[in-house]
Coordinates of C-alpha atoms in Angstrom, one line a residue:
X1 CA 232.6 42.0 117.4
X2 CA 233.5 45.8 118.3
X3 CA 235.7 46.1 115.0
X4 CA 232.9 45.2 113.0
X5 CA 230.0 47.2 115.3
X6 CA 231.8 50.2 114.9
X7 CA 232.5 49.9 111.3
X8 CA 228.7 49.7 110.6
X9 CA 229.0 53.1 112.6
X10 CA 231.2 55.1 110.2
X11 CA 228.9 56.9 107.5
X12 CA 229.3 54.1 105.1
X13 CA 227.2 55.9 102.1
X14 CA 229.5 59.2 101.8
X15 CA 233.0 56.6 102.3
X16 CA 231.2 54.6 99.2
X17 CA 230.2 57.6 97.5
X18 CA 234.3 58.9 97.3
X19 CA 235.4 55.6 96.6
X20 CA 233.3 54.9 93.5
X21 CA 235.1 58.2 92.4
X22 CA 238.4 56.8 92.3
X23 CA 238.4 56.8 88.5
X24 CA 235.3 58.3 87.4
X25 CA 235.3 60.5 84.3
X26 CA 232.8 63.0 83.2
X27 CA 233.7 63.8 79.7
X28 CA 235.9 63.9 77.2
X29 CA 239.9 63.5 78.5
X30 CA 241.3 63.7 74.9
X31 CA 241.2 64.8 71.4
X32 CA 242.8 64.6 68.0
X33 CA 244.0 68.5 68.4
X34 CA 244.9 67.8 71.6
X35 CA 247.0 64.9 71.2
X36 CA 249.0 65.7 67.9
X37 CA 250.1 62.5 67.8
X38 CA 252.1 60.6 64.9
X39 CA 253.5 57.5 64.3
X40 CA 255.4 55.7 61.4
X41 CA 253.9 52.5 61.1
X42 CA 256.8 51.3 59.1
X43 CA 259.3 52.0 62.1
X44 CA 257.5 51.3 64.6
X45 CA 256.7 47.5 64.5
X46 CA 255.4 44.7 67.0
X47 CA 256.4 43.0 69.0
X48 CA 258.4 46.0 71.2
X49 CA 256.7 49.3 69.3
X50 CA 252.8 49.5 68.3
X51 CA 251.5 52.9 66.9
X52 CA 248.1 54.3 69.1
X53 CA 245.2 52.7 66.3
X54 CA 241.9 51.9 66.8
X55 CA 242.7 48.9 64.3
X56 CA 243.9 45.5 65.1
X57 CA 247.5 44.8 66.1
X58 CA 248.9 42.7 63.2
X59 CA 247.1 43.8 60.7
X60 CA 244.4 41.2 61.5
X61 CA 240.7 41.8 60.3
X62 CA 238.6 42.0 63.2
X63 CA 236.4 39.2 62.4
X64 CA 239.8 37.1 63.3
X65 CA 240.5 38.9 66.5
X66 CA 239.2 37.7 69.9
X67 CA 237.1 40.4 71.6
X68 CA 238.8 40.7 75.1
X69 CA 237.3 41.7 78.3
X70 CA 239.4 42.5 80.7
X71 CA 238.9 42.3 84.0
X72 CA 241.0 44.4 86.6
X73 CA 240.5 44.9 90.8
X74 CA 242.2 47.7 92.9
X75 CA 243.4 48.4 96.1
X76 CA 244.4 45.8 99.3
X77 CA 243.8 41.9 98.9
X78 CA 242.0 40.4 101.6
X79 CA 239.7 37.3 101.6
X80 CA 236.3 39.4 101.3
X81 CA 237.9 40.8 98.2
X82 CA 239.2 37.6 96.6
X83 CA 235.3 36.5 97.4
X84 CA 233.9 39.6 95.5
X85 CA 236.0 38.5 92.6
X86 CA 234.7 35.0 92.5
X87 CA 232.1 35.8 92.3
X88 CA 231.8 36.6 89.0
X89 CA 235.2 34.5 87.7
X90 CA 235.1 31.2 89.9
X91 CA 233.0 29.6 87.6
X92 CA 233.8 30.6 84.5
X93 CA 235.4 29.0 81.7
X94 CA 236.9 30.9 78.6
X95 CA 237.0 29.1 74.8
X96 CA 240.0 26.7 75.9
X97 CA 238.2 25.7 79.3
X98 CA 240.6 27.7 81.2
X99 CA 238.9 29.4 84.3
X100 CA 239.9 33.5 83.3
X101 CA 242.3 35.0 85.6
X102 CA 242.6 39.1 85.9
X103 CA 244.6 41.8 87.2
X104 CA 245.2 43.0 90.7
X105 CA 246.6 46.7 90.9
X106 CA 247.4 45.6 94.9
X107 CA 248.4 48.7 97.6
X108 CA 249.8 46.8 100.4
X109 CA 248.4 48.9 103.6
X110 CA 245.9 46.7 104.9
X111 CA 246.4 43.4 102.3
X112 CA 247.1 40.3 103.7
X113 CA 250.4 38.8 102.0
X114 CA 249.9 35.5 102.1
X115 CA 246.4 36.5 100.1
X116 CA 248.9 38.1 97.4
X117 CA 251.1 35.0 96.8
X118 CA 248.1 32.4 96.9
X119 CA 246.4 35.0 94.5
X120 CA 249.3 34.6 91.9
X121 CA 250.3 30.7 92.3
X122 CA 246.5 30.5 91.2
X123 CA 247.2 32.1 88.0
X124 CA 246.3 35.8 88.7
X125 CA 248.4 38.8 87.7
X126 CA 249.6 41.2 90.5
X127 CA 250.5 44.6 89.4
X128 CA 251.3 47.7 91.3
X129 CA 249.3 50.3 92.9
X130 CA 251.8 51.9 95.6
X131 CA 252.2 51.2 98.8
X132 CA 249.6 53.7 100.6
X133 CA 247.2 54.7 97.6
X134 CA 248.8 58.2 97.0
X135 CA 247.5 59.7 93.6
X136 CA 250.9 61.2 91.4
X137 CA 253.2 58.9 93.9
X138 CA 256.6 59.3 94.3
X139 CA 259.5 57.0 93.8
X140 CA 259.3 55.1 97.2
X141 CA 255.5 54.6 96.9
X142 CA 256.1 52.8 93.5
X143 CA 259.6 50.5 94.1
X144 CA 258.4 50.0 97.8
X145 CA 255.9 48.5 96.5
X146 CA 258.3 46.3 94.4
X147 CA 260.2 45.3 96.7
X148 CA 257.2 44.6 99.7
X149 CA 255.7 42.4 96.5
X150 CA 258.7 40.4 96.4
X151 CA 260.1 40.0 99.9
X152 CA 257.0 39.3 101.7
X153 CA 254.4 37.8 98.9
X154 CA 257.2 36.2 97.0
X155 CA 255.8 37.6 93.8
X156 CA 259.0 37.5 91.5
X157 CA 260.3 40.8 90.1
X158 CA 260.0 39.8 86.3
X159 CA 256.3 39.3 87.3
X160 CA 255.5 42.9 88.3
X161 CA 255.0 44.1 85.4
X162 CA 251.8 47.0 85.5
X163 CA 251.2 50.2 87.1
X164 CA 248.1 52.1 87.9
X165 CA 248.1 55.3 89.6
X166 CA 245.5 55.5 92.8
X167 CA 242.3 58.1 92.0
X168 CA 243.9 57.5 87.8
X169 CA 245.9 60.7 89.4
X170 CA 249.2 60.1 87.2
X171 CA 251.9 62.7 85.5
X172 CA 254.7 62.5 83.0
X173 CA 257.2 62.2 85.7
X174 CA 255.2 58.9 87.0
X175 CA 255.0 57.1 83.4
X176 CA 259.3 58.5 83.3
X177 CA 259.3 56.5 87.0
X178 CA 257.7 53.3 85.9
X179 CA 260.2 53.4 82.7
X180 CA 263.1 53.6 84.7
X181 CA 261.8 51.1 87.4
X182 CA 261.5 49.0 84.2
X183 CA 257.8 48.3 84.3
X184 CA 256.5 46.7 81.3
X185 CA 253.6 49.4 81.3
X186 CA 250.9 51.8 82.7
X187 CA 246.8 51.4 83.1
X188 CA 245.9 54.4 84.3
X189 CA 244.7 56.6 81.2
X190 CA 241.1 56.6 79.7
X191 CA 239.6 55.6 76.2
X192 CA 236.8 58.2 77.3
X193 CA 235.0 58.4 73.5
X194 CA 233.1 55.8 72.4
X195 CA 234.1 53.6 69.5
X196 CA 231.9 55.0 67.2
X197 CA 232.6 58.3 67.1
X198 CA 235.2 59.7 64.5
X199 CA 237.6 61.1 67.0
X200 CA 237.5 57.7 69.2
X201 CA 240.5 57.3 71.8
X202 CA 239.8 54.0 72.6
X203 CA 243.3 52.9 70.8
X204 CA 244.6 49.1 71.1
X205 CA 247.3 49.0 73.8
X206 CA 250.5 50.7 72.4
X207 CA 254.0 52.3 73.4
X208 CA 255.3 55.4 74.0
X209 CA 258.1 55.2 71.1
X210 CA 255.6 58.4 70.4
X211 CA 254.5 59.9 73.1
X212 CA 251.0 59.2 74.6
X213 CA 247.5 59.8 73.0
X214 CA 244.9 59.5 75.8
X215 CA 244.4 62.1 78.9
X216 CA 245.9 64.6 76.5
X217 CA 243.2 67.1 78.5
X218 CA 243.9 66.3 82.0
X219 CA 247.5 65.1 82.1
X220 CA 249.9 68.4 81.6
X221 CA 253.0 67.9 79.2
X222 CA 251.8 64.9 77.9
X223 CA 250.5 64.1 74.0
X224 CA 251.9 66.2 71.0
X225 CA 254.8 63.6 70.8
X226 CA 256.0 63.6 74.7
X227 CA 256.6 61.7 76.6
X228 CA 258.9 59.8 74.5
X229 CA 259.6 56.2 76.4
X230 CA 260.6 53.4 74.0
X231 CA 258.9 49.9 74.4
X232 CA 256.9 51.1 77.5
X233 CA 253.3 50.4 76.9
X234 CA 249.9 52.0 77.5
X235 CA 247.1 50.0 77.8
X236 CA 244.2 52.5 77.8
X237 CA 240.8 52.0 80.5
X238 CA 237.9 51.5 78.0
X239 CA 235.1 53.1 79.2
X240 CA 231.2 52.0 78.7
X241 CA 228.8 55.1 77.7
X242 CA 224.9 55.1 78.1
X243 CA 222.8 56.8 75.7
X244 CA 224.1 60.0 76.3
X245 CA 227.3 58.9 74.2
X246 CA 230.3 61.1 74.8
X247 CA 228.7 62.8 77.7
X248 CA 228.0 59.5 79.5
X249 CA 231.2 57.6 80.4
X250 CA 231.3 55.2 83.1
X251 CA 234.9 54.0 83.9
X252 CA 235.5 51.9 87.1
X253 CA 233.1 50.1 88.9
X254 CA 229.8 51.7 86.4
X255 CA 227.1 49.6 88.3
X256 CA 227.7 52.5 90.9
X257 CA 226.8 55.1 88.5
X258 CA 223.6 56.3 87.6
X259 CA 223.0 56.1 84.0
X260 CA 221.5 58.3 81.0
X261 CA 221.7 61.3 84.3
X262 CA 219.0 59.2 86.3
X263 CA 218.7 60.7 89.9
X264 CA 219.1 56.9 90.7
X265 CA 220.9 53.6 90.4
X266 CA 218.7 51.5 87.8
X267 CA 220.5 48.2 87.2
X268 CA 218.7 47.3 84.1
X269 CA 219.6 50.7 82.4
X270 CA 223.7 49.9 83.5
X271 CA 223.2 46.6 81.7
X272 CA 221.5 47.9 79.0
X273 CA 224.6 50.6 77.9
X274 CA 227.2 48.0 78.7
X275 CA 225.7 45.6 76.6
X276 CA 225.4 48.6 73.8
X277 CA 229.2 49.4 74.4
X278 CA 230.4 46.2 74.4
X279 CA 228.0 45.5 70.7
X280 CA 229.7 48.5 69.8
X281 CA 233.6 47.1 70.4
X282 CA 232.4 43.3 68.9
X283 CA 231.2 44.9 66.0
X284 CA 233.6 47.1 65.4
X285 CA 237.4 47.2 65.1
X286 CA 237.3 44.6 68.6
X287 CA 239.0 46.8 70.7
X288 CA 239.2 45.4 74.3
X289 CA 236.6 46.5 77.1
X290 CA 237.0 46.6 80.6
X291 CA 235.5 45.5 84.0
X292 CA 238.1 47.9 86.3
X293 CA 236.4 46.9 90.1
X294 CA 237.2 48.2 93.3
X295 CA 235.8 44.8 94.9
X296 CA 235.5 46.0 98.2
X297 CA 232.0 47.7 96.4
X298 CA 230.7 44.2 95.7
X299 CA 231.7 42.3 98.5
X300 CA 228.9 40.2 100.4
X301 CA 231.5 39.5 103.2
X302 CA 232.9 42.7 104.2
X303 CA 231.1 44.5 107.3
X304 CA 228.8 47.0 107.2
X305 CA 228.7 47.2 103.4
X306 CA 225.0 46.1 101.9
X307 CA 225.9 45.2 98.5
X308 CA 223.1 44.9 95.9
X309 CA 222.3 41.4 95.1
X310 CA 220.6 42.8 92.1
X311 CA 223.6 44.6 91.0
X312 CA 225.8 41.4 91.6
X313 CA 223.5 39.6 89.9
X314 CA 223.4 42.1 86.7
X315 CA 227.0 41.8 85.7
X316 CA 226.9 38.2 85.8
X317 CA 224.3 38.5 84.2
X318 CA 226.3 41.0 81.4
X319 CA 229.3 38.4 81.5
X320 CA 227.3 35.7 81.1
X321 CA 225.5 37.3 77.4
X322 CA 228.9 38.4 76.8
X323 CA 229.9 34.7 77.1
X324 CA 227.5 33.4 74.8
X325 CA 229.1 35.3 71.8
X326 CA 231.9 33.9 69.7
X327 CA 235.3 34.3 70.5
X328 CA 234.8 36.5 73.5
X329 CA 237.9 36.0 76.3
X330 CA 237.8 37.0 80.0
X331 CA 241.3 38.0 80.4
X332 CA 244.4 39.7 82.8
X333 CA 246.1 42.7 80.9
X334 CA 249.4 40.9 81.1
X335 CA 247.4 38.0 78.8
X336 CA 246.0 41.1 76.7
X337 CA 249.5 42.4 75.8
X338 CA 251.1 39.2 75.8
X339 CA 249.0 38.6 72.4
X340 CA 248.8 42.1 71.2
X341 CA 252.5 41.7 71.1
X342 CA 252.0 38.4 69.9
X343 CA 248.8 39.1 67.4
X344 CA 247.6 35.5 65.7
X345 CA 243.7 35.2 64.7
X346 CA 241.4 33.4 66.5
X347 CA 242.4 29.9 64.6
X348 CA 245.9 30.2 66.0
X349 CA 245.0 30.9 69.6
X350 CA 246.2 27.3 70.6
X351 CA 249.9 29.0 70.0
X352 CA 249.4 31.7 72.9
X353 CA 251.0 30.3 76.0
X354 CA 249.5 32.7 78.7
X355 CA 246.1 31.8 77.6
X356 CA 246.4 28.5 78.8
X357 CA 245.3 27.3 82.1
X358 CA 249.2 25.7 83.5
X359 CA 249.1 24.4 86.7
X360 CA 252.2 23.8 89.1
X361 CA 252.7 19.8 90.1
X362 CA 253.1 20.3 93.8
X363 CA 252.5 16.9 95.8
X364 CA 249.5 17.3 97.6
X365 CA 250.5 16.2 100.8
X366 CA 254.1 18.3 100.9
X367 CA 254.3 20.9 103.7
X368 CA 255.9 23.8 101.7
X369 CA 254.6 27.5 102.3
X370 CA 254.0 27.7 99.1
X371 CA 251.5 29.7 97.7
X372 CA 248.9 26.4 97.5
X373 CA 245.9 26.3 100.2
X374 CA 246.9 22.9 101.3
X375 CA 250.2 22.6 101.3
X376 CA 250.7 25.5 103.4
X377 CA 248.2 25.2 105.9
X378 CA 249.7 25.7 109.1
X379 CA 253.2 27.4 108.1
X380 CA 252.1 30.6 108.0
X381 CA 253.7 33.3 110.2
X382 CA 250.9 35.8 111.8
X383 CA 252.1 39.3 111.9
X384 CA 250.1 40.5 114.7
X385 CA 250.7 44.7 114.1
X386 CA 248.4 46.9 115.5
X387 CA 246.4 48.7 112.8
X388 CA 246.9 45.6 110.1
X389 CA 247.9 42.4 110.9
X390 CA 248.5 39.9 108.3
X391 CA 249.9 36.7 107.2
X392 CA 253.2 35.4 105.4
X393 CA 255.0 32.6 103.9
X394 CA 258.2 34.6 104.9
X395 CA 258.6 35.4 108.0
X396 CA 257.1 39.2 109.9
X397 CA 259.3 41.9 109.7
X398 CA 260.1 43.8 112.7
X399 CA 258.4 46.7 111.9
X400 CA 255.6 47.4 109.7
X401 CA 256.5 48.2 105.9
X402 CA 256.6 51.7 104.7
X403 CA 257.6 53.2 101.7
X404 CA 261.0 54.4 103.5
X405 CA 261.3 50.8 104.5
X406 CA 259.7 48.5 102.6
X407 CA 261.8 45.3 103.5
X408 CA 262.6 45.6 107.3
X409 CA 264.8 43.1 109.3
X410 CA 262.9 39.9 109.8
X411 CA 261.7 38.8 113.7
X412 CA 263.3 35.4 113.9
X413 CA 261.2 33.7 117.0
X414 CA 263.1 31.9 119.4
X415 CA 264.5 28.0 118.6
X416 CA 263.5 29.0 115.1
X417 CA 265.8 30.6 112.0
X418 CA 265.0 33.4 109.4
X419 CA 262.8 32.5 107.0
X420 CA 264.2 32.3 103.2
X421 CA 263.0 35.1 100.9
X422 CA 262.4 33.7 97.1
X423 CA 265.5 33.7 94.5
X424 CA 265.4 34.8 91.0
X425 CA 266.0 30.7 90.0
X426 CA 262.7 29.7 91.3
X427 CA 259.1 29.6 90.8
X428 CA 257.2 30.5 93.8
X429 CA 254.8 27.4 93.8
X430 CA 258.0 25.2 94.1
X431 CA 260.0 27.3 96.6
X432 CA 260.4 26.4 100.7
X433 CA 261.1 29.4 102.5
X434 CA 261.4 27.4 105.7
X435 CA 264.0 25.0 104.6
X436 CA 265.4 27.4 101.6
X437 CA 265.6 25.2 99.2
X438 CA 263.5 25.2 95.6
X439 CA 261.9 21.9 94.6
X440 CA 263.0 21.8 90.8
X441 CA 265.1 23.8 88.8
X442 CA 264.1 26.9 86.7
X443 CA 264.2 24.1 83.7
X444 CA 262.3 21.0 85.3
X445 CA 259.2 22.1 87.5
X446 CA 256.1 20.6 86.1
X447 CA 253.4 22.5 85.6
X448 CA 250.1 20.5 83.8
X449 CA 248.2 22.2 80.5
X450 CA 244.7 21.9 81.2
X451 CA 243.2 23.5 78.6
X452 CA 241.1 22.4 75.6
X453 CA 241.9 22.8 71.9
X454 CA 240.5 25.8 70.3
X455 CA 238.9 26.1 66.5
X456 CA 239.3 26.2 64.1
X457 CA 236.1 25.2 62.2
X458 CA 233.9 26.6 65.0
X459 CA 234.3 24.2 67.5
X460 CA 235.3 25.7 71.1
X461 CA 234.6 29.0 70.7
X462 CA 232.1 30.6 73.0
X463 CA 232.8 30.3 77.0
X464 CA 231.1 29.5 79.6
X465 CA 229.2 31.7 82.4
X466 CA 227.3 30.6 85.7
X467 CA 224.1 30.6 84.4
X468 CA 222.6 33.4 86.5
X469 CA 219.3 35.2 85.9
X470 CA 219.0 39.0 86.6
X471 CA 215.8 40.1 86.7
X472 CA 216.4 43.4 87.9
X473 CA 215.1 42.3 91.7
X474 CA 217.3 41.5 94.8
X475 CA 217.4 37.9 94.7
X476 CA 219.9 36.3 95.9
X477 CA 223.4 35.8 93.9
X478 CA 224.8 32.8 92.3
X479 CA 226.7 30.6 94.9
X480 CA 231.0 30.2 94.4
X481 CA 233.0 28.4 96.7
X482 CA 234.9 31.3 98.8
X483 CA 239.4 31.2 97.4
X484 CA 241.3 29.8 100.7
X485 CA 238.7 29.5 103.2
X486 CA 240.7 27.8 105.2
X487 CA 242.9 30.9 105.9
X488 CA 243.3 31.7 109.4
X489 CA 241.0 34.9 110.0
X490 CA 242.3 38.0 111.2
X491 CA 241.9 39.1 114.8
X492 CA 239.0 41.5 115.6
X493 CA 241.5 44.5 116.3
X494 CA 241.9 44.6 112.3
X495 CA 238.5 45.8 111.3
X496 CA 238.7 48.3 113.8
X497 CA 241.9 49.7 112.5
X498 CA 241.3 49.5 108.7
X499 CA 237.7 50.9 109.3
X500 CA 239.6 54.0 111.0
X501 CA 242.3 54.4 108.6
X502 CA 240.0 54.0 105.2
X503 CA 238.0 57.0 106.8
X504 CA 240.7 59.4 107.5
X505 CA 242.1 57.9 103.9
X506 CA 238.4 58.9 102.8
X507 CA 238.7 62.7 104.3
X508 CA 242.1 63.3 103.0
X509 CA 241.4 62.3 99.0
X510 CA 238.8 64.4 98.9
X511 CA 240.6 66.9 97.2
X512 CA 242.4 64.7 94.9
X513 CA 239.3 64.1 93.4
X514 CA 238.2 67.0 92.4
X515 CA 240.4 66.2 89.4
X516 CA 238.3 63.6 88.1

């Protein structure tokens, strides 16, 4: 228990208070004037260019377009942070009776890899966050990152898709990065006035055919037409705003905010202004809002941190109003841009593929490290390094990953062989790295479509939510079955060592976030 003793010793409240910072705004980041930006409707066209517009994509009215919250975590996977998010997703059921998945901007010091596949085999998107949560990275911190995704998570290159920048702390140079690195966009900019002003910013997701039109205050040498990256795509952080409008934001993780300048947290005023924002978006023009969490703030299961069962209880309580409305969607910003790109009104939703709940026919009883709780109980390999051990499906490196050396040599124990990293011809759920071989072809794995019909006439139409009650008090949350609980857990040493390193992490971002 020393890991977790000393833990509760570190001064918890100021390493909470810098955290909940990591992409809080205080005004305005934008304007009209700022952003001079312009775009020719008739040349740039869906599905691989989309102007910056506050209307629908498609030229759909917005009474035929879903409203979309989406729901994003950040920073290292562990099991306390996969809890957090079940929490409020577990049991959950959009329109179709799909359970919602999200997206996990994932830094990979202190995440536990075999987390990260399991993670995406369930249906999650994994995006990328750097390897050590530096704010304006560098090269190495993004494509290590990459390549630590793919060797030792098995997450397939073509699946990487997003970006966000730690602390939102991004520059031209890191959107010209993730173009070149091929990256099918960036979250890390903010919609920062609310929908119903005139001079709004909270634009549907679009490219950068034109340059960008958010940040256009805080990110030099961007807006006015630059930078100019064909087919890469913004998807704009939409922020909620308490009655204070424009001088209110509250970007990621708002339940740790005070709102309307309170001295205190009051969760019935944070669910009061997101329910106003989120009226706002539904009755307006539908642009998408945004739960962006840092779940290690809501965990019940990570030491030394006293979340707020009233605050836990408040958001489901938000999701589950939210829920009650028509054609409201739960969703990862890979499934936002997959219809954006793909824009069909609410009676056509049955067309859109990655809205539907698909899951891979893997025999029950196979031993495969596969990404699938039961099948690959027992074949994982236990990485037992010093400050953060973890777990894989394909085999420990040698030396820890760094951004220098983000795919080491693999250890090989004795009367045993090199495990087999995954190939571009296979789907992760179906590959054996032990054995090397995939189970099907790219053309003939089975995967089952679980969903329900959707509409049109009404029918199937509102989602489902866990039927909470917030009143305001600390009562205990709604229960959820914990995702993987039967993964090994972690050796004592590792709380010790991530405890250490998040507060030296703490002391050193300090001044990056005097930015925001």
């Amino acid at each position: 228990m020393l890991g977790r003793t000393l833990l509760g010793l570190l001064p918890l409240s100021l390493f909470s208070l810098v955290l909940a910072q990591d992409g809080s705004i205080s005004g305005p980041t934008s304007s009209s004037n700022a952003a001079g930006y312009s775009c020719d409707t008739s040349k740039c066209q869906l599905p691989n260019c989309n102007c910056a517009s506050t209307s629908p994509p498609g030229g759909l009215n917005p009474s035929e377009v879903p409203q979309f919250i989406v729901f994003t975590a950040d920073d290292a996977i562990q099991s306390y942070t996969l809890d957090a998010v079940n929490q409020f997703l577990a049991q959950r059921k959009n329109p179709n009776g799909c359970t919602p998945k999200m997206t996990y901007f994932t830094s990979l010091n202190y995440t536990n890899y075999t987390l990260v596949t399991d993670w995406y085999v369930a249906g999650n998107e994994i995006a990328d966050h750097t390897m050590t949560h530096v704010g304006t990275p560098p090269e190495d911190e993004i494509n290590g990152n990459l390549i630590a995704l793919n060797a030792l998570a098995g997450i397939p290159l073509s699946a990487i898709k997003g970006f966000r920048a730690p602390f939102l702390n991004y520059s031209v140079d890191t959107l010209k990065l993730l173009a070149q690195a091929q990256f099918t966009y960036d979250s890390s900019s903010a919609a920062s006035i609310p929908v119903t002003d005139p001079g709004t910013d909270a634009f549907w997701p679009y490219t950068l055919d034109n340059g960008m039109a958010n940040d256009c205050l805080s990110v030099e040498g961007s807006c006015k037409g630059q930078p100019k990256l064909p087919g890469f795509w913004e998807i704009p952080m939409y922020a909620f705003f308490d009655d204070r409008g424009v001088a209110g934001p509250h970007l990621m993780d708002p339940w740790l905010d005070t709102a309307n300048g309170a001295s205190t947290v009051n969760d019935s005023a944070t669910l009061e202004y997101m329910k106003s924002t989120f009226t706002a978006h539904y009755n307006g023009n539908r642009q998408p809002i945004g739960l962006y969490t840092h779940p290690i703030h809501l965990s019940t299961t990570y030491p030394g941190v006293d979340v707020s069962n009233s605050t836990i209880n408040m958001i489901n309580a938000f999701l589950d109003w939210a829920q009650e409305q028509q054609n409201v969607w739960i969703v990862s910003n890979e499934q936002l841009l997959d219809w954006v790109q793909h824009a069909v009104p609410v009676s056509q939703l049955d067309s859109v593929s990655s809205l539907k709940c698909q899951t891979p026919q893997v025999d029950s009883s196979k031993k495969i490290c596969n990404g699938i709780p039961q099948n690959e109980n027992g074949l994982l390999s236990h990485c037992s390094f010093s400050d953060f051990p973890f777990y894989t499906c394909y085999g420990c490196p040698e030396v820890e990953p760094t951004p220098s050396n983000p795919n080491p040599a693999q250890q090989v124990p004795d009367g045993q062989q090199a495990r087999f990293r995954l190939p571009t011809n296979c789907s992760t759920p179906f590959w054996d790295p032990i054995q090397g071989q995939c189970l099907c072809t790219s053309d003939t794995c089975a995967f089952t479509d679980n969903s329900r019909p959707i509409g049109p006439n009404g029918a199937n139409l509102t989602g489902g939510g866990t039927g909470g009650n917030f009143t305001g008090s600390s009562s205990t949350p709604t229960s959820y079955t914990p995702f993987n609980s039967a993964l090994p857990t972690l050796p004592q040493g590792f709380w010790l060592a991530l405890a250490l390193a998040c507060f030296g992490t703490m002391v050193g971002t300090v001044g990056i976030l005097d930015r925001l």
